[in-house]
PDB file of C-alpha atoms in Angstrom:
ATOM      1  CA  UNK A   1     215.691 -88.365  31.846  1.00  0.00           C
ATOM      2  CA  UNK A   2     213.995 -90.568  30.199  1.00  0.00           C
ATOM      3  CA  UNK A   3     213.842 -92.376  33.724  1.00  0.00           C
ATOM      4  CA  UNK A   4     212.046 -89.277  34.457  1.00  0.00           C
ATOM      5  CA  UNK A   5     209.078 -89.500  31.510  1.00  0.00           C
ATOM      6  CA  UNK A   6     208.931 -93.552  31.619  1.00  0.00           C
ATOM      7  CA  UNK A   7     206.042 -93.356  33.905  1.00  0.00           C
ATOM      8  CA  UNK A   8     203.987 -90.895  31.654  1.00  0.00           C
ATOM      9  CA  UNK A   9     205.051 -91.926  28.318  1.00  0.00           C
ATOM     10  CA  UNK A  10     205.875 -96.223  28.343  1.00  0.00           C
ATOM     11  CA  UNK A  11     205.503 -97.314  25.033  1.00  0.00           C
ATOM     12  CA  UNK A  12     207.140 -94.426  23.165  1.00  0.00           C
ATOM     13  CA  UNK A  13     209.962 -94.353  25.713  1.00  0.00           C
ATOM     14  CA  UNK A  14     210.050 -98.061  25.222  1.00  0.00           C
ATOM     15  CA  UNK A  15     210.813 -97.753  21.215  1.00  0.00           C
ATOM     16  CA  UNK A  16     213.856 -94.840  21.506  1.00  0.00           C
ATOM     17  CA  UNK A  17     215.585 -97.167  24.448  1.00  0.00           C
ATOM     18  CA  UNK A  18     217.694 -98.778  21.635  1.00  0.00           C
ATOM     19  CA  UNK A  19     219.240 -95.520  20.223  1.00  0.00           C
ATOM     20  CA  UNK A  20     220.196 -94.151  23.703  1.00  0.00           C
ATOM     21  CA  UNK A  21     223.591 -94.845  24.967  1.00  0.00           C
ATOM     22  CA  UNK A  22     224.103 -97.258  27.192  1.00  0.00           C
ATOM     23  CA  UNK A  23     227.149 -98.208  29.182  1.00  0.00           C
ATOM     24  CA  UNK A  24     226.631-101.626  29.515  1.00  0.00           C
ATOM     25  CA  UNK A  25     225.109-104.440  27.433  1.00  0.00           C
ATOM     26  CA  UNK A  26     222.858-105.692  29.994  1.00  0.00           C
ATOM     27  CA  UNK A  27     221.438-101.613  29.920  1.00  0.00           C
ATOM     28  CA  UNK A  28     220.726-101.851  26.233  1.00  0.00           C
ATOM     29  CA  UNK A  29     217.818-104.577  26.604  1.00  0.00           C
ATOM     30  CA  UNK A  30     215.088-103.059  28.030  1.00  0.00           C
ATOM     31  CA  UNK A  31     214.172 -99.780  29.691  1.00  0.00           C
ATOM     32  CA  UNK A  32     211.272-102.317  32.383  1.00  0.00           C
ATOM     33  CA  UNK A  33     214.688-104.066  32.981  1.00  0.00           C
ATOM     34  CA  UNK A  34     217.033-100.813  33.781  1.00  0.00           C
ATOM     35  CA  UNK A  35     216.106 -99.609  36.743  1.00  0.00           C
ATOM     36  CA  UNK A  36     217.754 -96.387  38.016  1.00  0.00           C
ATOM     37  CA  UNK A  37     217.573 -94.850  40.972  1.00  0.00           C
ATOM     38  CA  UNK A  38     215.951 -91.199  40.420  1.00  0.00           C
ATOM     39  CA  UNK A  39     216.770 -89.592  43.796  1.00  0.00           C
ATOM     40  CA  UNK A  40     220.326 -88.268  43.076  1.00  0.00           C
ATOM     41  CA  UNK A  41     218.859 -86.584  39.889  1.00  0.00           C
ATOM     42  CA  UNK A  42     215.939 -85.227  41.242  1.00  0.00           C
ATOM     43  CA  UNK A  43     219.037 -83.905  44.495  1.00  0.00           C
ATOM     44  CA  UNK A  44     221.635 -82.431  41.761  1.00  0.00           C
ATOM     45  CA  UNK A  45     218.873 -80.781  40.515  1.00  0.00           C
ATOM     46  CA  UNK A  46     217.001 -79.672  43.591  1.00  0.00           C
ATOM     47  CA  UNK A  47     217.426 -75.731  43.114  1.00  0.00           C
ATOM     48  CA  UNK A  48     216.078 -75.428  39.329  1.00  0.00           C
ATOM     49  CA  UNK A  49     213.091 -77.714  40.686  1.00  0.00           C
ATOM     50  CA  UNK A  50     212.164 -75.486  43.570  1.00  0.00           C
ATOM     51  CA  UNK A  51     212.841 -72.556  41.235  1.00  0.00           C
ATOM     52  CA  UNK A  52     209.760 -74.442  38.837  1.00  0.00           C
ATOM     53  CA  UNK A  53     207.751 -74.852  41.954  1.00  0.00           C
ATOM     54  CA  UNK A  54     207.482 -71.375  42.105  1.00  0.00           C
ATOM     55  CA  UNK A  55     206.930 -69.949  38.806  1.00  0.00           C
ATOM     56  CA  UNK A  56     204.135 -72.612  38.352  1.00  0.00           C
ATOM     57  CA  UNK A  57     202.671 -71.262  41.714  1.00  0.00           C
ATOM     58  CA  UNK A  58     202.757 -67.553  40.929  1.00  0.00           C
ATOM     59  CA  UNK A  59     201.019 -68.705  36.869  1.00  0.00           C
ATOM     60  CA  UNK A  60     198.372 -70.150  38.635  1.00  0.00           C
ATOM     61  CA  UNK A  61     197.589 -67.000  40.406  1.00  0.00           C
ATOM     62  CA  UNK A  62     198.118 -64.748  37.699  1.00  0.00           C
ATOM     63  CA  UNK A  63     195.960 -67.223  35.520  1.00  0.00           C
ATOM     64  CA  UNK A  64     193.017 -67.097  37.683  1.00  0.00           C
ATOM     65  CA  UNK A  65     192.933 -63.372  36.877  1.00  0.00           C
ATOM     66  CA  UNK A  66     193.878 -63.486  33.517  1.00  0.00           C
ATOM     67  CA  UNK A  67     190.958 -65.538  32.727  1.00  0.00           C
ATOM     68  CA  UNK A  68     188.535 -63.640  35.085  1.00  0.00           C
ATOM     69  CA  UNK A  69     189.446 -60.617  32.762  1.00  0.00           C
ATOM     70  CA  UNK A  70     188.960 -62.709  29.785  1.00  0.00           C
ATOM     71  CA  UNK A  71     185.140 -63.525  30.718  1.00  0.00           C
ATOM     72  CA  UNK A  72     184.857 -59.887  31.549  1.00  0.00           C
ATOM     73  CA  UNK A  73     185.480 -59.081  28.193  1.00  0.00           C
ATOM     74  CA  UNK A  74     187.958 -57.002  29.047  1.00  0.00           C
ATOM     75  CA  UNK A  75     191.046 -58.644  27.366  1.00  0.00           C
ATOM     76  CA  UNK A  76     190.491 -61.157  24.314  1.00  0.00           C
ATOM     77  CA  UNK A  77     193.934 -63.482  24.522  1.00  0.00           C
ATOM     78  CA  UNK A  78     196.561 -63.292  27.183  1.00  0.00           C
ATOM     79  CA  UNK A  79     199.052 -61.709  25.402  1.00  0.00           C
ATOM     80  CA  UNK A  80     196.757 -58.675  25.303  1.00  0.00           C
ATOM     81  CA  UNK A  81     197.303 -58.968  29.005  1.00  0.00           C
ATOM     82  CA  UNK A  82     199.664 -56.854  30.902  1.00  0.00           C
ATOM     83  CA  UNK A  83     200.325 -57.624  35.272  1.00  0.00           C
ATOM     84  CA  UNK A  84     200.882 -55.445  37.650  1.00  0.00           C
ATOM     85  CA  UNK A  85     201.837 -57.303  40.848  1.00  0.00           C
ATOM     86  CA  UNK A  86     202.018 -55.792  44.324  1.00  0.00           C
ATOM     87  CA  UNK A  87     204.087 -58.365  46.704  1.00  0.00           C
ATOM     88  CA  UNK A  88     207.356 -58.048  48.720  1.00  0.00           C
ATOM     89  CA  UNK A  89     210.654 -57.864  47.366  1.00  0.00           C
ATOM     90  CA  UNK A  90     211.786 -61.209  48.400  1.00  0.00           C
ATOM     91  CA  UNK A  91     209.234 -62.083  45.353  1.00  0.00           C
ATOM     92  CA  UNK A  92     210.765 -59.332  43.147  1.00  0.00           C
ATOM     93  CA  UNK A  93     213.653 -60.082  42.962  1.00  0.00           C
ATOM     94  CA  UNK A  94     212.785 -63.465  42.437  1.00  0.00           C
ATOM     95  CA  UNK A  95     210.173 -62.035  39.074  1.00  0.00           C
ATOM     96  CA  UNK A  96     213.265 -59.587  38.221  1.00  0.00           C
ATOM     97  CA  UNK A  97     215.693 -62.528  37.733  1.00  0.00           C
ATOM     98  CA  UNK A  98     213.697 -65.080  36.343  1.00  0.00           C
ATOM     99  CA  UNK A  99     211.742 -62.291  34.024  1.00  0.00           C
ATOM    100  CA  UNK A 100     211.434 -64.497  30.411  1.00  0.00           C
ATOM    101  CA  UNK A 101     211.235 -67.771  32.575  1.00  0.00           C
ATOM    102  CA  UNK A 102     208.130 -66.778  34.387  1.00  0.00           C
ATOM    103  CA  UNK A 103     206.084 -64.028  30.806  1.00  0.00           C
ATOM    104  CA  UNK A 104     206.425 -67.359  28.585  1.00  0.00           C
ATOM    105  CA  UNK A 105     205.137 -69.401  31.208  1.00  0.00           C
ATOM    106  CA  UNK A 106     202.574 -67.442  31.961  1.00  0.00           C
ATOM    107  CA  UNK A 107     201.909 -66.538  28.216  1.00  0.00           C
ATOM    108  CA  UNK A 108     201.695 -62.460  28.952  1.00  0.00           C
ATOM    109  CA  UNK A 109     203.348 -59.979  27.223  1.00  0.00           C
ATOM    110  CA  UNK A 110     204.351 -58.140  29.894  1.00  0.00           C
ATOM    111  CA  UNK A 111     204.999 -58.670  33.565  1.00  0.00           C
ATOM    112  CA  UNK A 112     205.716 -55.288  36.605  1.00  0.00           C
ATOM    113  CA  UNK A 113     206.636 -55.830  40.183  1.00  0.00           C
ATOM    114  CA  UNK A 114     206.225 -53.611  42.327  1.00  0.00           C
ATOM    115  CA  UNK A 115     207.713 -53.697  46.395  1.00  0.00           C
ATOM    116  CA  UNK A 116     203.885 -52.943  48.687  1.00  0.00           C
ATOM    117  CA  UNK A 117     202.543 -53.605  51.479  1.00  0.00           C
ATOM    118  CA  UNK A 118     199.585 -54.685  50.066  1.00  0.00           C
ATOM    119  CA  UNK A 119     199.974 -58.093  47.884  1.00  0.00           C
ATOM    120  CA  UNK A 120     197.041 -58.195  44.786  1.00  0.00           C
ATOM    121  CA  UNK A 121     197.717 -58.683  41.127  1.00  0.00           C
ATOM    122  CA  UNK A 122     196.463 -55.864  38.825  1.00  0.00           C
ATOM    123  CA  UNK A 123     195.667 -57.251  35.239  1.00  0.00           C
ATOM    124  CA  UNK A 124     196.062 -54.541  32.673  1.00  0.00           C
ATOM    125  CA  UNK A 125     195.622 -54.118  28.815  1.00  0.00           C
ATOM    126  CA  UNK A 126     198.651 -53.614  27.035  1.00  0.00           C
ATOM    127  CA  UNK A 127     198.443 -50.177  24.872  1.00  0.00           C
ATOM    128  CA  UNK A 128     201.705 -50.592  22.824  1.00  0.00           C
ATOM    129  CA  UNK A 129     202.070 -51.941  19.305  1.00  0.00           C
ATOM    130  CA  UNK A 130     201.436 -55.930  19.004  1.00  0.00           C
ATOM    131  CA  UNK A 131     204.087 -58.266  16.961  1.00  0.00           C
ATOM    132  CA  UNK A 132     203.136 -59.217  13.854  1.00  0.00           C
ATOM    133  CA  UNK A 133     205.091 -62.576  14.443  1.00  0.00           C
ATOM    134  CA  UNK A 134     205.330 -63.736  17.939  1.00  0.00           C
ATOM    135  CA  UNK A 135     201.905 -61.464  19.256  1.00  0.00           C
ATOM    136  CA  UNK A 136     203.523 -59.701  22.338  1.00  0.00           C
ATOM    137  CA  UNK A 137     203.204 -56.074  23.348  1.00  0.00           C
ATOM    138  CA  UNK A 138     205.625 -53.889  23.195  1.00  0.00           C
ATOM    139  CA  UNK A 139     206.896 -50.362  22.932  1.00  0.00           C
ATOM    140  CA  UNK A 140     209.878 -52.121  21.883  1.00  0.00           C
ATOM    141  CA  UNK A 141     208.676 -52.686  18.274  1.00  0.00           C
ATOM    142  CA  UNK A 142     209.986 -51.219  14.787  1.00  0.00           C
ATOM    143  CA  UNK A 143     213.237 -50.267  16.918  1.00  0.00           C
ATOM    144  CA  UNK A 144     214.853 -52.825  14.611  1.00  0.00           C
ATOM    145  CA  UNK A 145     214.146 -51.007  11.191  1.00  0.00           C
ATOM    146  CA  UNK A 146     215.048 -54.059   9.090  1.00  0.00           C
ATOM    147  CA  UNK A 147     211.928 -55.390  10.680  1.00  0.00           C
ATOM    148  CA  UNK A 148     209.690 -52.724  11.993  1.00  0.00           C
ATOM    149  CA  UNK A 149     206.495 -55.064  12.710  1.00  0.00           C
ATOM    150  CA  UNK A 150     208.489 -57.045  14.882  1.00  0.00           C
ATOM    151  CA  UNK A 151     209.627 -57.105  18.538  1.00  0.00           C
ATOM    152  CA  UNK A 152     213.338 -57.526  19.356  1.00  0.00           C
ATOM    153  CA  UNK A 153     213.288 -61.013  20.036  1.00  0.00           C
ATOM    154  CA  UNK A 154     211.649 -61.908  16.861  1.00  0.00           C
ATOM    155  CA  UNK A 155     213.743 -59.798  15.199  1.00  0.00           C
ATOM    156  CA  UNK A 156     217.153 -61.483  16.807  1.00  0.00           C
ATOM    157  CA  UNK A 157     215.457 -65.039  15.751  1.00  0.00           C
ATOM    158  CA  UNK A 158     215.311 -63.561  12.233  1.00  0.00           C
ATOM    159  CA  UNK A 159     218.118 -62.637  11.373  1.00  0.00           C
ATOM    160  CA  UNK A 160     219.487 -65.614  12.897  1.00  0.00           C
ATOM    161  CA  UNK A 161     217.843 -67.760  10.246  1.00  0.00           C
ATOM    162  CA  UNK A 162     218.846 -65.327   7.829  1.00  0.00           C
ATOM    163  CA  UNK A 163     222.902 -66.242   8.697  1.00  0.00           C
ATOM    164  CA  UNK A 164     222.079 -69.963   8.805  1.00  0.00           C
ATOM    165  CA  UNK A 165     220.253 -69.691   5.236  1.00  0.00           C
ATOM    166  CA  UNK A 166     222.827 -67.671   4.325  1.00  0.00           C
ATOM    167  CA  UNK A 167     225.873 -69.285   5.073  1.00  0.00           C
ATOM    168  CA  UNK A 168     223.846 -72.943   4.018  1.00  0.00           C
ATOM    169  CA  UNK A 169     223.220 -71.614   0.455  1.00  0.00           C
ATOM    170  CA  UNK A 170     227.235 -70.516   0.362  1.00  0.00           C
ATOM    171  CA  UNK A 171     227.905 -74.015   0.995  1.00  0.00           C
ATOM    172  CA  UNK A 172     225.710 -75.690  -2.415  1.00  0.00           C
TER     173      UNK A 172
END
């Protein structure tokens, strides 16, 4: 992974290179002298790279529509946006399989994909409740009575954090 970042942030990687495990002393000396073939790394992760290229292509299309809606003052921020996508079966399945990744990448509250002959993207303003922690809009706010102003994802995170704090408190 360090070799993939090296062309972008060489000085930082030069500094952390000494803390990374190395197989040989020669490899450890200097990142500049260590030549690593990146092609096998890319070949191993080809499907992952293709997946993320497709996600970023989808993100670019959605971003144009979201920015246009913001410019026309239909929404204030991207988290107020719900996206309705009319597309083919293949893209709908891809979005359903990678829903969380796409949702976080696009930074909107909801994405709904429909199979249709007409391929278009519609922006709708979310009318559901807003999570007090993350700002996403969802109809699931308040399902957890302990965290009634939070979405289920934030409530789960806080439950895990509280469990860690209780365990750490008991250790001391």
